[in-house]
Structure formats: structure tokens, C-alpha cells
Amino acid sequence: MARRDHDDDDEEEVDEDEEEEDEGEGEDDFINDAGADLPDEDVVRGSRRHSIPMRDEEEDIDEIERQVRERYARSTHIEYGEEAAEVEQQALLPSVKDPKLWMVKCAIGHERETAICLMQKFIDRSDLQIKSVVALDHLKNYIYVEAEKEAHVKEACKGLRNIYASAKITLVPIKEMADVLSVESKSVDLSRDSWVRMKLGIYKGDLAKVVDVDNVRQRVDVKLIPRIDLQALASKLEGESVKKKAFVPPPRFFNIDEAR
């Protein structure tokens, strides 16, 4: 028994020696005798960056978002697009830096003609220093001229037959300049069974009776004496081309026998 135990010990020692030799041979396989090149510093840094956990990236995004919110929270009002181009109505009103508005007396009934002649004179002569001319339909005997000085207005109006040499020129106050060109919209209150006058078309000037009012669609139905051109209607039904004529049919009640 003792001999067998000794043999076993010898075998174990031999096995250990062989394992050490095998390990040595394995190490030799991985060792480069010529010497391995050390990795570049940039490569090492890159590998470290790629090894950052996703949790850190999410934290960075949250931190950036927090900084952006803090930065723009200081701004009380931010406008984008069309809102940035909006200007307060008060800034559009005339000021002392703008040209003045002058009211010039002219021949009554020739207000529009005078304004056109004055603007044509401005186009033909580059030395005139007026800016614009306005003639209002509801204002008789006067026109408005925009210029820096009264002398500029007098020079522009000199020689016009509808403006006398002694014509009075009045300065319009700055506060009233905006009211000169303001237009007031008139609301017309129509009701059923009321009477109106037509303003357009072949029925212009005719008297009509309101039979229905649609306030939602802003529409009114009226009843009036028709103006029917039976000859033009017959030609159209026969397929003939009907030329527009200046002739306006007289108002007549519809006659079915005549229409046949």
C-alpha cells in the first residue's frame, strides 16, 4: 500500500509539472517577443466615451433641457412669425416728425379735379415738395395737401385755375389728422315691409319692398316691378348669342300672354 501511495505522489508531481509547462506555452503564444505597440491616447479616450452608461447620457439631456428652460424663462414675452411684425396702432398715428396736413380752399364742385391737377403737376415738376393730395367726397370747397411747410403748398398751388391766389391755407392739428381720412361704416337697420332704393344693376334707382331679412348671411330679399327684356330672353332660349346692350327695359308687371 505504501508503494502505491508513493507512485500516486509521483504521478501528481509529474502532472503538476506538465500543467506548468502547458501554462508557460500558453503564455508564450500571447506574448509578442518583438514588443506590442501601445494604443494611442485618442483611441483610449474614444473607448472610454463609448463606455459611458446610457443613464449618464439621459442625465446630460435633462441638464441641457433644464438650462434652456431657465434661459428662456427670463423673457417675459416672445413673438414669432407674424406676431413679430405687428406694430401697435398708436405708433401709426401722425407725429411732429411727419409731414403736415394743410387744408386748401378751392372752387366748389371741382375738388377731385383740383386734386388730380395738383398731383399731375407734382409728377411733371420734380422741384415741388408736396407729398400727397386728398379730395373727400363729403367735404366741399376744400382739398387736403400734405407737405412740410405752407410755402411748399403755395408753390404747388400757384397757377391752378381752381385755386385762387388769395385762397386760405389752414394747418390741420396733429390730433385731427387721423380723423381726416377715417371712414365711418354706417349700419343699416332693415326690417320686413320697409321700402328701399336699389343702387346697382338695371334696377338702380327703383323702389323695392323688403320681404325677408337674413341677418346671419347678411342678405335681403326684395320685391319690385321687374324689368325683363323679352326679346333678349327669347333669343337666349333659341341658342342665339345675345350681345349686351345699354338698353334698360322699362318696369312692367309680368304678362304671361306676352311672354308666350
PDB file of N, CA and C in Angstrom, residues 118-128:
ATOM      1  N   LEU A 118     -53.286 118.886 -59.330  1.00  0.00           N
ATOM      2  CA  LEU A 118     -52.161 119.172 -58.445  1.00  0.00           C
ATOM      3  C   LEU A 118     -51.166 118.011 -58.412  1.00  0.00           C
ATOM      4  N   MET A 119     -51.663 116.788 -58.394  1.00  0.00           N
ATOM      5  CA  MET A 119     -50.776 115.630 -58.403  1.00  0.00           C
ATOM      6  C   MET A 119     -50.062 115.491 -59.747  1.00  0.00           C
ATOM      7  N   GLN A 120     -50.756 115.812 -60.839  1.00  0.00           N
ATOM      8  CA  GLN A 120     -50.113 115.774 -62.147  1.00  0.00           C
ATOM      9  C   GLN A 120     -48.988 116.810 -62.234  1.00  0.00           C
ATOM     10  N   LYS A 121     -49.222 117.957 -61.642  1.00  0.00           N
ATOM     11  CA  LYS A 121     -48.189 118.993 -61.604  1.00  0.00           C
ATOM     12  C   LYS A 121     -46.984 118.525 -60.792  1.00  0.00           C
ATOM     13  N   PHE A 122     -47.254 117.797 -59.730  1.00  0.00           N
ATOM     14  CA  PHE A 122     -46.168 117.257 -58.907  1.00  0.00           C
ATOM     15  C   PHE A 122     -45.345 116.233 -59.689  1.00  0.00           C
ATOM     16  N   ILE A 123     -46.025 115.429 -60.520  1.00  0.00           N
ATOM     17  CA  ILE A 123     -45.321 114.426 -61.325  1.00  0.00           C
ATOM     18  C   ILE A 123     -44.457 115.097 -62.396  1.00  0.00           C
ATOM     19  N   ASP A 124     -44.979 116.150 -62.989  1.00  0.00           N
ATOM     20  CA  ASP A 124     -44.252 116.832 -64.069  1.00  0.00           C
ATOM     21  C   ASP A 124     -43.083 117.669 -63.551  1.00  0.00           C
ATOM     22  N   ARG A 125     -43.188 118.154 -62.325  1.00  0.00           N
ATOM     23  CA  ARG A 125     -42.141 119.022 -61.778  1.00  0.00           C
ATOM     24  C   ARG A 125     -41.513 118.376 -60.544  1.00  0.00           C
ATOM     25  N   SER A 126     -40.261 118.065 -60.661  1.00  0.00           N
ATOM     26  CA  SER A 126     -39.570 117.393 -59.562  1.00  0.00           C
ATOM     27  C   SER A 126     -39.184 118.344 -58.433  1.00  0.00           C
ATOM     28  N   ASP A 127     -39.293 119.656 -58.681  1.00  0.00           N
ATOM     29  CA  ASP A 127     -38.896 120.610 -57.652  1.00  0.00           C
ATOM     30  C   ASP A 127     -39.980 120.863 -56.614  1.00  0.00           C
ATOM     31  N   LEU A 128     -41.200 120.409 -56.876  1.00  0.00           N
ATOM     32  CA  LEU A 128     -42.279 120.601 -55.905  1.00  0.00           C
ATOM     33  C   LEU A 128     -42.054 119.699 -54.699  1.00  0.00           C
TER      34      LEU A 128
END
